[in-house]
Amino acid sequence: MKSVAVLGGYGNFGRRIVAALAHEPNTRVFVSGRDLKQATVVAQDIGGAAEPLRLDAHASDFTAELRKVNATVVVHTAGPFQGQSYSVPRACVAARAHYIDLADGREFVCGIKALDAEAKLNDALVVSGASSLPALSSAVVDALGAQFASIDSIDHGISSGARPPGKATMDGVLAYAGKPFKQWRDGQWRQARGWQDLTRRLYPTPINGRWIANCDVPDLDLFPERYRPVHTVQFRAGVGPASSMIGLWLASWLVRIGLLTSLQSWVPTLHRTASALARYGSKRSAMHVTVRGVGLNGEPAVRNWFLLADQDHGPFIPCFPAIALARKLVRDEISIRGAMPCMGLLTADDIIAVGDGLDLRVVVG
């Protein structure tokens, strides 16, 4: 019997991951967190092999508690990951448990390789960024890249519907609004600003046009290395309501010119407002990846990949890679050990297959 502990198992992402794994054969799935009452409610609601477990990931006995339940895999969903240390993955490695997280913090994901030797010594796989980025985004570029002799640019992004993400996710993505970060453009590192460079992106019908803006994500560091000699890597994101995007863009200027130090203090208010208005907004989300370069025939080539989600099913997508990877680990289908960002471990088909039954559509052209 294998055991999976989902940290933050009663949160937005954690609950979805528990529900997806609760019917995996010969597997116990623990709804884990500091609030046993919430964990119990979610475990009873999901049923199957879901069990509540009080577990404090930052307590001194965390490793011992993982050993008590014989954890095979730990899935860490309790963000934001910006500013977190590696104490949680290190404790998992010490317990000889595989570790997966949904981190989107650029420094956190890219730096996870520091645990590589430790993970190999303890026969553990430590994977960061098992989410839309860089897991799904890199899997798509890998697939599209097979049709190119060389890649010149990668332009990718996400536009969500009106339903907001969890507070932790919102806190993480608003932390860098108006603040500078480096972006690989035209073969050199240049400065970009969070939630600026507002751009109109066209998606297939019925989504059509959406406003998106600069985001600081792990791919901006990982892709220039993985897809050499790519000259430009860009990532932008946004939300469905145009008024929300324009408001966020304007607010980012308040940070840029120094009138505000950060938008993070606004998160509770913004989250409440967005949640209240979500019923009136779009239920459609989209992700795009555009690769440009030289085709196998030596001619300039462009390939586009779109993932379209309806009925508010978009928020499930960030969970897909972690679910797919956890399933492979409890089934002993992955022998790789060490610490790494989530790239090259899953195909795009592996990831999208997790959403079977949801209102999703892939368009390639």
PDB file of C-alpha atoms in Angstrom, residues 192-363:
ATOM      1  CA  ALA A 192      10.740  43.755 -17.795  1.00  0.00           C
ATOM      2  CA  ARG A 193       8.154  44.913 -15.253  1.00  0.00           C
ATOM      3  CA  GLY A 194       5.472  42.790 -13.636  1.00  0.00           C
ATOM      4  CA  TRP A 195       1.971  43.208 -15.083  1.00  0.00           C
ATOM      5  CA  GLN A 196       3.123  45.776 -17.629  1.00  0.00           C
ATOM      6  CA  ASP A 197       3.547  45.654 -21.438  1.00  0.00           C
ATOM      7  CA  LEU A 198      -0.202  45.110 -21.740  1.00  0.00           C
ATOM      8  CA  THR A 199      -0.873  43.144 -24.953  1.00  0.00           C
ATOM      9  CA  ARG A 200      -3.988  41.943 -26.744  1.00  0.00           C
ATOM     10  CA  ARG A 201      -3.809  38.197 -27.483  1.00  0.00           C
ATOM     11  CA  LEU A 202      -6.138  36.408 -29.884  1.00  0.00           C
ATOM     12  CA  TYR A 203      -7.379  32.928 -28.971  1.00  0.00           C
ATOM     13  CA  PRO A 204      -9.604  30.567 -30.947  1.00  0.00           C
ATOM     14  CA  THR A 205     -13.358  31.045 -30.771  1.00  0.00           C
ATOM     15  CA  PRO A 206     -15.227  31.372 -28.451  1.00  0.00           C
ATOM     16  CA  ILE A 207     -12.589  33.062 -26.292  1.00  0.00           C
ATOM     17  CA  ASN A 208     -11.237  35.437 -28.957  1.00  0.00           C
ATOM     18  CA  GLY A 209      -9.290  38.467 -27.641  1.00  0.00           C
ATOM     19  CA  ARG A 210      -7.876  38.785 -24.116  1.00  0.00           C
ATOM     20  CA  TRP A 211      -5.533  41.303 -22.466  1.00  0.00           C
ATOM     21  CA  ILE A 212      -2.361  39.805 -20.983  1.00  0.00           C
ATOM     22  CA  ALA A 213       0.744  41.316 -19.354  1.00  0.00           C
ATOM     23  CA  ASN A 214       4.267  40.413 -18.170  1.00  0.00           C
ATOM     24  CA  CYS A 215       4.664  37.838 -15.407  1.00  0.00           C
ATOM     25  CA  ASP A 216       7.794  36.675 -13.600  1.00  0.00           C
ATOM     26  CA  VAL A 217       7.836  32.870 -13.910  1.00  0.00           C
ATOM     27  CA  PRO A 218      10.400  30.019 -13.793  1.00  0.00           C
ATOM     28  CA  ASP A 219      10.220  29.489 -17.572  1.00  0.00           C
ATOM     29  CA  LEU A 220      12.020  32.787 -18.159  1.00  0.00           C
ATOM     30  CA  ASP A 221      15.175  31.271 -16.639  1.00  0.00           C
ATOM     31  CA  LEU A 222      14.662  27.640 -17.635  1.00  0.00           C
ATOM     32  CA  PHE A 223      13.721  27.944 -21.305  1.00  0.00           C
ATOM     33  CA  PRO A 224      16.760  29.909 -22.573  1.00  0.00           C
ATOM     34  CA  GLU A 225      18.944  27.086 -21.276  1.00  0.00           C
ATOM     35  CA  ARG A 226      16.706  24.168 -22.283  1.00  0.00           C
ATOM     36  CA  TYR A 227      15.985  25.399 -25.818  1.00  0.00           C
ATOM     37  CA  ARG A 228      19.293  26.915 -26.881  1.00  0.00           C
ATOM     38  CA  PRO A 229      19.885  28.873 -29.095  1.00  0.00           C
ATOM     39  CA  VAL A 230      16.418  30.450 -28.569  1.00  0.00           C
ATOM     40  CA  HIS A 231      16.700  34.242 -28.786  1.00  0.00           C
ATOM     41  CA  THR A 232      13.489  35.325 -27.029  1.00  0.00           C
ATOM     42  CA  VAL A 233      11.316  33.814 -24.288  1.00  0.00           C
ATOM     43  CA  GLN A 234       8.210  35.694 -23.186  1.00  0.00           C
ATOM     44  CA  PHE A 235       5.406  34.848 -20.809  1.00  0.00           C
ATOM     45  CA  ARG A 236       2.305  36.926 -20.170  1.00  0.00           C
ATOM     46  CA  ALA A 237      -0.873  36.218 -18.232  1.00  0.00           C
ATOM     47  CA  GLY A 238      -4.186  37.846 -17.512  1.00  0.00           C
ATOM     48  CA  VAL A 239      -7.779  37.457 -16.403  1.00  0.00           C
ATOM     49  CA  GLY A 240     -10.917  37.464 -18.524  1.00  0.00           C
ATOM     50  CA  PRO A 241     -12.513  40.781 -17.517  1.00  0.00           C
ATOM     51  CA  ALA A 242     -10.797  43.588 -19.452  1.00  0.00           C
ATOM     52  CA  SER A 243     -11.595  46.038 -16.639  1.00  0.00           C
ATOM     53  CA  SER A 244      -9.649  43.874 -14.161  1.00  0.00           C
ATOM     54  CA  MET A 245      -6.617  43.720 -16.433  1.00  0.00           C
ATOM     55  CA  ILE A 246      -6.590  47.450 -17.092  1.00  0.00           C
ATOM     56  CA  GLY A 247      -6.992  48.095 -13.366  1.00  0.00           C
ATOM     57  CA  LEU A 248      -4.107  45.760 -12.552  1.00  0.00           C
ATOM     58  CA  TRP A 249      -1.939  47.410 -15.198  1.00  0.00           C
ATOM     59  CA  LEU A 250      -2.671  50.855 -13.750  1.00  0.00           C
ATOM     60  CA  ALA A 251      -1.999  49.620 -10.219  1.00  0.00           C
ATOM     61  CA  SER A 252       1.366  48.211 -11.318  1.00  0.00           C
ATOM     62  CA  TRP A 253       2.344  51.755 -12.296  1.00  0.00           C
ATOM     63  CA  LEU A 254       1.674  52.920  -8.732  1.00  0.00           C
ATOM     64  CA  VAL A 255       4.337  50.442  -7.608  1.00  0.00           C
ATOM     65  CA  ARG A 256       6.704  51.310 -10.433  1.00  0.00           C
ATOM     66  CA  ILE A 257       6.678  55.056  -9.658  1.00  0.00           C
ATOM     67  CA  GLY A 258       6.959  54.457  -5.914  1.00  0.00           C
ATOM     68  CA  LEU A 259       3.511  55.450  -4.658  1.00  0.00           C
ATOM     69  CA  LEU A 260       3.036  51.890  -3.385  1.00  0.00           C
ATOM     70  CA  THR A 261       5.663  49.399  -2.241  1.00  0.00           C
ATOM     71  CA  SER A 262       3.566  46.379  -3.309  1.00  0.00           C
ATOM     72  CA  LEU A 263       0.049  45.277  -4.207  1.00  0.00           C
ATOM     73  CA  GLN A 264       0.120  42.417  -1.698  1.00  0.00           C
ATOM     74  CA  SER A 265      -1.780  44.358   0.953  1.00  0.00           C
ATOM     75  CA  TRP A 266      -4.650  44.614  -1.530  1.00  0.00           C
ATOM     76  CA  VAL A 267      -4.958  40.841  -1.956  1.00  0.00           C
ATOM     77  CA  PRO A 268      -7.767  40.202   0.604  1.00  0.00           C
ATOM     78  CA  THR A 269      -9.918  42.981  -0.842  1.00  0.00           C
ATOM     79  CA  LEU A 270      -9.178  42.062  -4.444  1.00  0.00           C
ATOM     80  CA  HIS A 271      -9.922  38.400  -3.784  1.00  0.00           C
ATOM     81  CA  ARG A 272     -13.269  39.151  -2.112  1.00  0.00           C
ATOM     82  CA  THR A 273     -14.271  41.496  -4.931  1.00  0.00           C
ATOM     83  CA  ALA A 274     -13.233  39.090  -7.684  1.00  0.00           C
ATOM     84  CA  SER A 275     -15.046  36.193  -5.973  1.00  0.00           C
ATOM     85  CA  ALA A 276     -18.236  38.243  -5.661  1.00  0.00           C
ATOM     86  CA  LEU A 277     -18.172  39.268  -9.317  1.00  0.00           C
ATOM     87  CA  ALA A 278     -17.080  35.893 -10.733  1.00  0.00           C
ATOM     88  CA  ARG A 279     -20.650  34.739 -11.402  1.00  0.00           C
ATOM     89  CA  TYR A 280     -21.106  37.590 -13.875  1.00  0.00           C
ATOM     90  CA  GLY A 281     -17.829  37.033 -15.735  1.00  0.00           C
ATOM     91  CA  SER A 282     -16.433  34.516 -18.180  1.00  0.00           C
ATOM     92  CA  LYS A 283     -16.092  30.847 -17.250  1.00  0.00           C
ATOM     93  CA  ARG A 284     -13.539  30.352 -20.029  1.00  0.00           C
ATOM     94  CA  SER A 285      -9.773  30.092 -19.646  1.00  0.00           C
ATOM     95  CA  ALA A 286      -7.008  29.612 -22.195  1.00  0.00           C
ATOM     96  CA  MET A 287      -3.322  28.814 -22.445  1.00  0.00           C
ATOM     97  CA  HIS A 288      -1.180  29.402 -25.519  1.00  0.00           C
ATOM     98  CA  VAL A 289       2.298  28.424 -26.680  1.00  0.00           C
ATOM     99  CA  THR A 290       3.715  29.882 -29.905  1.00  0.00           C
ATOM    100  CA  VAL A 291       7.069  28.624 -31.201  1.00  0.00           C
ATOM    101  CA  ARG A 292       8.892  30.324 -34.067  1.00  0.00           C
ATOM    102  CA  GLY A 293      12.079  29.222 -35.767  1.00  0.00           C
ATOM    103  CA  VAL A 294      13.488  27.252 -38.658  1.00  0.00           C
ATOM    104  CA  GLY A 295      11.507  24.197 -39.715  1.00  0.00           C
ATOM    105  CA  LEU A 296      12.961  20.824 -40.607  1.00  0.00           C
ATOM    106  CA  ASN A 297      12.786  21.861 -44.275  1.00  0.00           C
ATOM    107  CA  GLY A 298      15.014  24.882 -43.614  1.00  0.00           C
ATOM    108  CA  GLU A 299      12.164  27.391 -44.030  1.00  0.00           C
ATOM    109  CA  PRO A 300      10.817  29.827 -41.384  1.00  0.00           C
ATOM    110  CA  ALA A 301       8.090  28.118 -39.359  1.00  0.00           C
ATOM    111  CA  VAL A 302       5.487  28.995 -36.713  1.00  0.00           C
ATOM    112  CA  ARG A 303       3.479  26.572 -34.614  1.00  0.00           C
ATOM    113  CA  ASN A 304       0.661  27.461 -32.211  1.00  0.00           C
ATOM    114  CA  TRP A 305      -0.811  25.352 -29.420  1.00  0.00           C
ATOM    115  CA  PHE A 306      -3.904  26.359 -27.455  1.00  0.00           C
ATOM    116  CA  LEU A 307      -5.658  24.767 -24.493  1.00  0.00           C
ATOM    117  CA  LEU A 308      -9.202  26.080 -24.081  1.00  0.00           C
ATOM    118  CA  ALA A 309     -11.260  25.413 -20.950  1.00  0.00           C
ATOM    119  CA  ASP A 310     -14.937  26.166 -20.379  1.00  0.00           C
ATOM    120  CA  GLN A 311     -17.365  25.839 -17.438  1.00  0.00           C
ATOM    121  CA  ASP A 312     -14.764  27.142 -14.937  1.00  0.00           C
ATOM    122  CA  HIS A 313     -12.609  24.063 -15.545  1.00  0.00           C
ATOM    123  CA  GLY A 314      -9.484  26.160 -16.122  1.00  0.00           C
ATOM    124  CA  PRO A 315      -8.503  26.208 -12.422  1.00  0.00           C
ATOM    125  CA  PHE A 316      -8.128  22.416 -12.547  1.00  0.00           C
ATOM    126  CA  ILE A 317      -5.300  22.599 -15.100  1.00  0.00           C
ATOM    127  CA  PRO A 318      -2.487  23.669 -12.717  1.00  0.00           C
ATOM    128  CA  CYS A 319      -3.116  20.449 -10.765  1.00  0.00           C
ATOM    129  CA  PHE A 320      -2.785  18.093 -13.743  1.00  0.00           C
ATOM    130  CA  PRO A 321       1.024  17.634 -13.770  1.00  0.00           C
ATOM    131  CA  ALA A 322       1.219  16.942 -10.025  1.00  0.00           C
ATOM    132  CA  ILE A 323      -1.576  14.376 -10.320  1.00  0.00           C
ATOM    133  CA  ALA A 324       0.028  12.685 -13.332  1.00  0.00           C
ATOM    134  CA  LEU A 325       3.427  12.564 -11.644  1.00  0.00           C
ATOM    135  CA  ALA A 326       2.069  11.280  -8.318  1.00  0.00           C
ATOM    136  CA  ARG A 327       0.249   8.499 -10.147  1.00  0.00           C
ATOM    137  CA  LYS A 328       3.416   7.468 -11.954  1.00  0.00           C
ATOM    138  CA  LEU A 329       5.370   7.413  -8.688  1.00  0.00           C
ATOM    139  CA  VAL A 330       2.875   5.277  -6.748  1.00  0.00           C
ATOM    140  CA  ARG A 331       2.726   2.931  -9.736  1.00  0.00           C
ATOM    141  CA  ASP A 332       6.549   2.712  -9.796  1.00  0.00           C
ATOM    142  CA  GLU A 333       6.628   3.975 -13.388  1.00  0.00           C
ATOM    143  CA  ILE A 334       9.418   6.503 -12.790  1.00  0.00           C
ATOM    144  CA  SER A 335      12.931   5.431 -11.818  1.00  0.00           C
ATOM    145  CA  ILE A 336      14.606   8.863 -12.029  1.00  0.00           C
ATOM    146  CA  ARG A 337      15.970  10.213  -8.767  1.00  0.00           C
ATOM    147  CA  GLY A 338      17.357  13.625  -7.845  1.00  0.00           C
ATOM    148  CA  ALA A 339      16.014  17.179  -7.631  1.00  0.00           C
ATOM    149  CA  MET A 340      14.837  19.154 -10.664  1.00  0.00           C
ATOM    150  CA  PRO A 341      12.247  21.527 -12.088  1.00  0.00           C
ATOM    151  CA  CYS A 342       9.353  19.610 -13.640  1.00  0.00           C
ATOM    152  CA  MET A 343      10.558  19.321 -17.230  1.00  0.00           C
ATOM    153  CA  GLY A 344      11.004  16.197 -19.317  1.00  0.00           C
ATOM    154  CA  LEU A 345       9.187  13.916 -16.868  1.00  0.00           C
ATOM    155  CA  LEU A 346       5.754  14.107 -18.484  1.00  0.00           C
ATOM    156  CA  THR A 347       4.449  14.554 -22.015  1.00  0.00           C
ATOM    157  CA  ALA A 348       1.722  17.020 -22.882  1.00  0.00           C
ATOM    158  CA  ASP A 349      -0.564  14.045 -23.532  1.00  0.00           C
ATOM    159  CA  ASP A 350       0.203  12.631 -20.044  1.00  0.00           C
ATOM    160  CA  ILE A 351      -0.839  15.925 -18.500  1.00  0.00           C
ATOM    161  CA  ILE A 352      -3.945  16.683 -20.556  1.00  0.00           C
ATOM    162  CA  ALA A 353      -5.223  13.111 -20.070  1.00  0.00           C
ATOM    163  CA  VAL A 354      -5.739  13.929 -16.374  1.00  0.00           C
ATOM    164  CA  GLY A 355      -8.561  16.245 -17.438  1.00  0.00           C
ATOM    165  CA  ASP A 356     -10.579  13.542 -19.182  1.00  0.00           C
ATOM    166  CA  GLY A 357     -14.241  14.391 -18.646  1.00  0.00           C
ATOM    167  CA  LEU A 358     -13.693  18.127 -18.206  1.00  0.00           C
ATOM    168  CA  ASP A 359     -14.653  20.744 -20.787  1.00  0.00           C
ATOM    169  CA  LEU A 360     -11.209  21.110 -22.394  1.00  0.00           C
ATOM    170  CA  ARG A 361     -10.115  21.439 -26.004  1.00  0.00           C
ATOM    171  CA  VAL A 362      -6.630  21.461 -27.554  1.00  0.00           C
ATOM    172  CA  VAL A 363      -6.114  23.359 -30.806  1.00  0.00           C
TER     173      VAL A 363
END
